[in-house]
Coordinates of C-alpha atoms (C1' of nucleotides) in Angstrom, one line a residue:
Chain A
X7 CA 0.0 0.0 0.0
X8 CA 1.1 3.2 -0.7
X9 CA 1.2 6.5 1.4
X10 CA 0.9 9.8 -0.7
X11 CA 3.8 11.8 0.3
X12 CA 3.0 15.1 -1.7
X13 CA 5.1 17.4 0.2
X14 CA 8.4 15.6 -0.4
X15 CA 11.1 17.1 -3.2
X16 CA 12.1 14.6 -6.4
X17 CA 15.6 13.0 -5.3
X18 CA 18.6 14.0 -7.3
X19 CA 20.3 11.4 -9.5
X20 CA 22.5 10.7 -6.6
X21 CA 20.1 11.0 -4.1
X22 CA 18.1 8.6 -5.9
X23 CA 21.0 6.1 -6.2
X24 CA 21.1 6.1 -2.4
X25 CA 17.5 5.7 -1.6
X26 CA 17.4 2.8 -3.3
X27 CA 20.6 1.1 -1.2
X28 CA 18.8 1.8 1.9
X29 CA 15.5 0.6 0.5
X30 CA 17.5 -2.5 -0.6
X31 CA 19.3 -2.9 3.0
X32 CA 17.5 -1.1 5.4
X33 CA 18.9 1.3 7.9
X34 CA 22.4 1.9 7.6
X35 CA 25.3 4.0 9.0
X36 CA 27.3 5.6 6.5
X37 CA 30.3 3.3 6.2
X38 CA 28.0 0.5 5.3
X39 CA 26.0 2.8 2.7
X40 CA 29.3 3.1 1.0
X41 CA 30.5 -0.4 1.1
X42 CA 27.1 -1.3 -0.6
X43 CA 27.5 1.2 -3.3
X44 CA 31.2 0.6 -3.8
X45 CA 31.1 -1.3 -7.2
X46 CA 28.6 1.1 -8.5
X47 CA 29.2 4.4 -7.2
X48 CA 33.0 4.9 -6.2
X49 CA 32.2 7.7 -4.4
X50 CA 34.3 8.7 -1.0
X51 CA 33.1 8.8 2.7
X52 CA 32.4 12.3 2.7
X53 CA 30.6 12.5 -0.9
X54 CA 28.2 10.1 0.7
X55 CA 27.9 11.5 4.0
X56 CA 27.0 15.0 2.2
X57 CA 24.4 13.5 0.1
X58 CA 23.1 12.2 3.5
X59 CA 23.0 15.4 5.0
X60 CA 21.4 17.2 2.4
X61 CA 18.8 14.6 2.4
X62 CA 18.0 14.3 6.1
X63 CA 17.3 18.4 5.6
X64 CA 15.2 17.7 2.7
X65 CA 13.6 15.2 4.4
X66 CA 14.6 11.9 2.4
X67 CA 15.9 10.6 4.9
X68 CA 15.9 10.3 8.5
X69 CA 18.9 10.0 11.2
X70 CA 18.9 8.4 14.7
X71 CA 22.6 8.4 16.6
X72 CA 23.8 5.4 18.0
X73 CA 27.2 5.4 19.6
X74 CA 28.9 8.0 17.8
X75 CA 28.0 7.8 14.0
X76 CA 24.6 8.0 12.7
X77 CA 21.6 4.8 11.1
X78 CA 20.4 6.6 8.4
X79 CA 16.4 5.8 7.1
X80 CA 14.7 6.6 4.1
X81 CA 11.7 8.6 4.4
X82 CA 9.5 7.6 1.6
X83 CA 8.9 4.3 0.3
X84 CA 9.9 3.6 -3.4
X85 CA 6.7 3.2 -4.7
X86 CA 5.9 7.1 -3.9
X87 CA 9.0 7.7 -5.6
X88 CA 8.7 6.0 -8.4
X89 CA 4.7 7.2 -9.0
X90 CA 6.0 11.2 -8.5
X91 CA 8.8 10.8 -10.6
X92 CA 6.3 8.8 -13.8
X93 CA 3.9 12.1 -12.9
X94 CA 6.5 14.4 -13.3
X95 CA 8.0 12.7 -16.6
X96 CA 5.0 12.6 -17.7
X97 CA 4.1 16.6 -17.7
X98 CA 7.7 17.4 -18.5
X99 CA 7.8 15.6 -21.8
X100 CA 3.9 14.6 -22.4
X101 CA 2.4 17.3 -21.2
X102 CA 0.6 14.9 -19.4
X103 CA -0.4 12.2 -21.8
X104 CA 0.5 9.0 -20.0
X105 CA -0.8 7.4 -23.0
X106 CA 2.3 8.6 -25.1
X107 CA 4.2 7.8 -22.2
X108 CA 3.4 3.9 -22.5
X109 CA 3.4 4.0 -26.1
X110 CA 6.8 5.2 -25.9
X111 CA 7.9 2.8 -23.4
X112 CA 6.5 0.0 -25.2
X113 CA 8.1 1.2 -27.9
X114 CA 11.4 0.8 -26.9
X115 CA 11.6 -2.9 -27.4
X116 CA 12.6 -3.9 -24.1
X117 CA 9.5 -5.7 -23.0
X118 CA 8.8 -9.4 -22.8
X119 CA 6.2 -11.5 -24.0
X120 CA 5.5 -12.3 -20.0
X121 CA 5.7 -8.5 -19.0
X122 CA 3.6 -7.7 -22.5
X123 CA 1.2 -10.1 -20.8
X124 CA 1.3 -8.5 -17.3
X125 CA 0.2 -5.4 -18.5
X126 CA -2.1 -7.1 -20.9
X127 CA -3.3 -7.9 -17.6
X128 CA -3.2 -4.9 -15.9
X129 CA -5.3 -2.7 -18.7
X130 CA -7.6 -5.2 -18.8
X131 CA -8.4 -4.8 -15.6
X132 CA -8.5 -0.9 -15.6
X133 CA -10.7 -1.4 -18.4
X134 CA -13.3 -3.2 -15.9
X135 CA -13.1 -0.6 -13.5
X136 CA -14.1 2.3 -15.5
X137 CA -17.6 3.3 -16.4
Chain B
X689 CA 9.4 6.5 -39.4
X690 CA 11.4 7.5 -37.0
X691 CA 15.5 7.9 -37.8
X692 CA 17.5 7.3 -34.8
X693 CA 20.0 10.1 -33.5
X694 CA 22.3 8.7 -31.1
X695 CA 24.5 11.3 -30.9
X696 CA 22.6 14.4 -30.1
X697 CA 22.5 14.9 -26.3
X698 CA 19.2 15.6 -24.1
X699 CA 17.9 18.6 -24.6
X700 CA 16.9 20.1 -20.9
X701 CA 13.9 21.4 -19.8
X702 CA 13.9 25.2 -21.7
X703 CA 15.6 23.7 -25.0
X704 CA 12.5 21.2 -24.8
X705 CA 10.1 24.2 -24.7
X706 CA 11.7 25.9 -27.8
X707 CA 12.2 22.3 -29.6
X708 CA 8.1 21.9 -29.3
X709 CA 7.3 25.1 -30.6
X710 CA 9.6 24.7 -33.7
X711 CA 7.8 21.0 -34.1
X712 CA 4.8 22.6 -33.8
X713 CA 5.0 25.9 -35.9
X714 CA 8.1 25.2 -38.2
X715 CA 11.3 26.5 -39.0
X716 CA 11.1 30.3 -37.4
X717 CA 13.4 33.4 -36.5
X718 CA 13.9 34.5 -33.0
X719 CA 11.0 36.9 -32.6
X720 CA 8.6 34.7 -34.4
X721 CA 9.1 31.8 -31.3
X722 CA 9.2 34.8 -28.7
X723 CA 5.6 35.7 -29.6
X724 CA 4.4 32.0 -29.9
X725 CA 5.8 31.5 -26.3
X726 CA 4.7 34.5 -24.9
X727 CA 1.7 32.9 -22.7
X728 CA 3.7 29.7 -21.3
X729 CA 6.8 30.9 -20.9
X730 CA 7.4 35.0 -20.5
X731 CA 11.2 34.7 -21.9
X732 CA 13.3 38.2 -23.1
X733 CA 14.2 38.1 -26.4
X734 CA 17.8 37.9 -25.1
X735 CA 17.1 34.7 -23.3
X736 CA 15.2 32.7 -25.9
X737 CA 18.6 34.1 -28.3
X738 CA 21.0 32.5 -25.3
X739 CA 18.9 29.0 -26.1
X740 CA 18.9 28.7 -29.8
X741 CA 22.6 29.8 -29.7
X742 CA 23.4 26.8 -27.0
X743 CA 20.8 24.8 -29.0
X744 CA 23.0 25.4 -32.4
X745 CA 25.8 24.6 -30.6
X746 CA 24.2 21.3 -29.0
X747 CA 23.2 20.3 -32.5
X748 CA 19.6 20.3 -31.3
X749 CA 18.9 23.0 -34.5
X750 CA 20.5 24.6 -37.4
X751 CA 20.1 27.7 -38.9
X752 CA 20.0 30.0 -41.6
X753 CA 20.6 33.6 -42.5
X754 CA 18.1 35.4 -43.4
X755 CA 18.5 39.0 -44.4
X756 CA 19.7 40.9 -40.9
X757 CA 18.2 37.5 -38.9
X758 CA 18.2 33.9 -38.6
X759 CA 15.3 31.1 -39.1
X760 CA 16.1 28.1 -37.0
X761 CA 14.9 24.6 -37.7
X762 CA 14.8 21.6 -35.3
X763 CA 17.6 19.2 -36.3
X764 CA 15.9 16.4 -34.3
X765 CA 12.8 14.5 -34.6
X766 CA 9.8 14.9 -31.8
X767 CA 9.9 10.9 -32.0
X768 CA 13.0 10.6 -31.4
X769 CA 13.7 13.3 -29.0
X770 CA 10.9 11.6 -27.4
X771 CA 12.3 7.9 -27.3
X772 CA 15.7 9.2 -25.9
X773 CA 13.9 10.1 -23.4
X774 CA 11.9 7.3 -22.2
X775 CA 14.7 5.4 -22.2
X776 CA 16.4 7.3 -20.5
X777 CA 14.1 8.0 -17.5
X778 CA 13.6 3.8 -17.7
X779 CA 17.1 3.7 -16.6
X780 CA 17.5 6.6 -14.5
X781 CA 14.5 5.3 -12.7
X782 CA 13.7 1.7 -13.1
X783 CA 17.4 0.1 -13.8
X784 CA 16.1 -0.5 -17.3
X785 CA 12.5 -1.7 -16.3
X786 CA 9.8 -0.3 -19.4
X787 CA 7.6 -3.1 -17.5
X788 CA 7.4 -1.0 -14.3
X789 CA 7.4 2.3 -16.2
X790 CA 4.6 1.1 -17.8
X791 CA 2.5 0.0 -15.3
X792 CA 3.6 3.3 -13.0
X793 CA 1.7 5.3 -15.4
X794 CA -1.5 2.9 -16.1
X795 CA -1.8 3.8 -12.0
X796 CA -1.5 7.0 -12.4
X797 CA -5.0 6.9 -13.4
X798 CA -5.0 9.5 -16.1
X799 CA -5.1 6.7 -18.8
X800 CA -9.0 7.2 -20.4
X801 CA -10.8 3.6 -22.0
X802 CA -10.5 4.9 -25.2
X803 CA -5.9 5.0 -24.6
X804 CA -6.3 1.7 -22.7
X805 CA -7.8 0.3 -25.7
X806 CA -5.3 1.9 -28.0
X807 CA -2.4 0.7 -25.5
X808 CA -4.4 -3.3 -25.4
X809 CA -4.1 -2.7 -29.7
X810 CA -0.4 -1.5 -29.2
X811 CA 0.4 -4.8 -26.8
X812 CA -1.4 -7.4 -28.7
X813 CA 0.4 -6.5 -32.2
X814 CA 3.3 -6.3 -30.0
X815 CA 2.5 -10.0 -28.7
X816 CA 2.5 -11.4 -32.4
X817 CA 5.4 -10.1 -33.0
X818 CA 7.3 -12.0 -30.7
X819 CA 8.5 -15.7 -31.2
Chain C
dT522 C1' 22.9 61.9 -42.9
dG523 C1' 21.5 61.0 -38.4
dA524 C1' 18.4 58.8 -35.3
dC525 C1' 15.9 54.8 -34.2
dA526 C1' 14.7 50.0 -34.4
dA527 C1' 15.9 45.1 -34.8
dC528 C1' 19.3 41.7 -34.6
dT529 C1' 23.4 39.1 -32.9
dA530 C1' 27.2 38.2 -29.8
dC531 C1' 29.2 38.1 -25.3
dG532 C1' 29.5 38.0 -20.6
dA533 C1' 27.8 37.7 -16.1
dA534 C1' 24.7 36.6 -11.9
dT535 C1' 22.3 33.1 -9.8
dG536 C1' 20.9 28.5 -8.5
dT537 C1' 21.4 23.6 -8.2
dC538 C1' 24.1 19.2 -8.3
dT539 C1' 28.1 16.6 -7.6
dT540 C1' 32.3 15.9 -5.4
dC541 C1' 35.9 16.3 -2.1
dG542 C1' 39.2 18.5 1.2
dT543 C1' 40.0 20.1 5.7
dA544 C1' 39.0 20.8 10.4
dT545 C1' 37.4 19.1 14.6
dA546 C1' 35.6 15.9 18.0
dT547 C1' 35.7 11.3 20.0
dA548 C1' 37.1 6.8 20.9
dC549 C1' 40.6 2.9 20.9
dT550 C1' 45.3 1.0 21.6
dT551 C1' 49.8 0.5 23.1
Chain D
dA1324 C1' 49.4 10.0 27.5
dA1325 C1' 50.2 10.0 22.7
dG1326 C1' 49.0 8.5 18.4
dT1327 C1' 45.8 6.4 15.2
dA1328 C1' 41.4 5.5 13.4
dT1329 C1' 36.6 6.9 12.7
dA1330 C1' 32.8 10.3 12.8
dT1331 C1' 30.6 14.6 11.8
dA1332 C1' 30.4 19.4 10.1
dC1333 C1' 31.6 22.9 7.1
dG1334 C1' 33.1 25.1 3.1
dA1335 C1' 34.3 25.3 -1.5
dA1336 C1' 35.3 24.2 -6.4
dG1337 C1' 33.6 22.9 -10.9
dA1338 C1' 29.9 21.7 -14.0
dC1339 C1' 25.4 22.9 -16.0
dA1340 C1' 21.1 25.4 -16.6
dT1341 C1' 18.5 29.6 -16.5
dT1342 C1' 18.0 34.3 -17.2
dC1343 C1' 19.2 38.9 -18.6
dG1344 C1' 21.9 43.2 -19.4
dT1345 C1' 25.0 45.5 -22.4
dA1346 C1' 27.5 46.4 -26.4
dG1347 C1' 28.0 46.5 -31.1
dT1348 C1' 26.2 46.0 -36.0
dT1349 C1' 23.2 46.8 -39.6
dG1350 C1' 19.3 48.4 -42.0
dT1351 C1' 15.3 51.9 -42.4
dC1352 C1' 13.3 56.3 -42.8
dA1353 C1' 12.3 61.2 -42.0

DNA sequence: TGACAACTACGAATGTCTTCGTATATACTT
DNA sequence: AAGTATATACGAAGACATTCGTAGTTGTCA
């Protein structure tokens, strides 16, 4: 189930990159964010620890102390992420036509018979819900 | 048909503005796009200048003299400008995943019966094309 | 011909994002 | 107790993106 979080700022690139390690993980200090993203991101303690900071004042994430570092939380669950950033993509380039949006994406090749299925599926049952 | 340009980078969010209006109203000199922006966008002349000059730069359109002026043409396709996109955003976003961009914006719930009919069209032609 | 209008070119201010470096505090170890 | 390791906080540099202001050129017209 997701929780509407309009009040939230879109994550940065980065920020995005780290959301996703602590929705992967869970709660982590800093040194173990940057061990998770080392093959990905070679970024150094303190680029991390920054991000973090910037964050926890935006309100991505959240901080609790323990001992003397810091078990940093993520705010706001992927799925809100995820559905602001679609909306978002959607105006900037559709001018909000999610239709063109899916066309587009469908478009790009990179879907499966199973996932042309799934969504098969999915309109399908949109279709029943409407009037 | 659309021709693919890998080369040409993203345009951002402003050059996007001016690309539209070119696609939609055709090769025009500076004032010409000025006017036809006027009401979303209240840009100086100077400042829509500054873009087509980055823009010419970029690649994003050409231009030719005309008289004391210049007309400026899109040198990209709305298509493919368009596609870049999407697939971009599927990776920035969803590790490469058109599945979940797809079904992020059937539940954004803008999607009318008419589109999901279209988009049902779209995936079952998609669905014999596959082996 | 001299003033005015329109156009281009250039540079600069501001804001955001990414990325570290340095400084400082705190704990552990010998 | 001194030195090393680990943490945080702060500041700053470099890249883009957005937005104009100013300067200079060229053409028009009274």
């Amino acid at each position: 189930m997701r929780t509407r979080s309009t009040t939230l700022p879109k994550p940065t690139d980065a920020e995005l990159t780290i959301l996703r390690c602590l929705w992967r993980n869970g709660p982590c200090p800093v040194r173990a964010l940057c061990d998770a993203l080392k093959d990905q991101q070679n970024w150094g303690y303190t680029t991390v620890l920054k991000f973090l900071q910037i964050m926890t004042e935006k309100g991505l994430v959240t901080r609790l102390p323990e001992g003397r570092a810091h078990i940093y939380t993520a705010a706001i669950g992927e799925a809100d992420v995820e559905a602001d950033m679609v909306s978002d993509f959607i105006w900037r380039v559709f001018q909000g036509s999610a239709r063109k949006l899916v066309l587009g994406a469908l478009a790009t090749g990179d879907v499966s018979t199973e996932e042309l299925a799934e969504i098969k599926g999915i309109v399908e049952s949109l279709e029943g819900k409407q009037s």
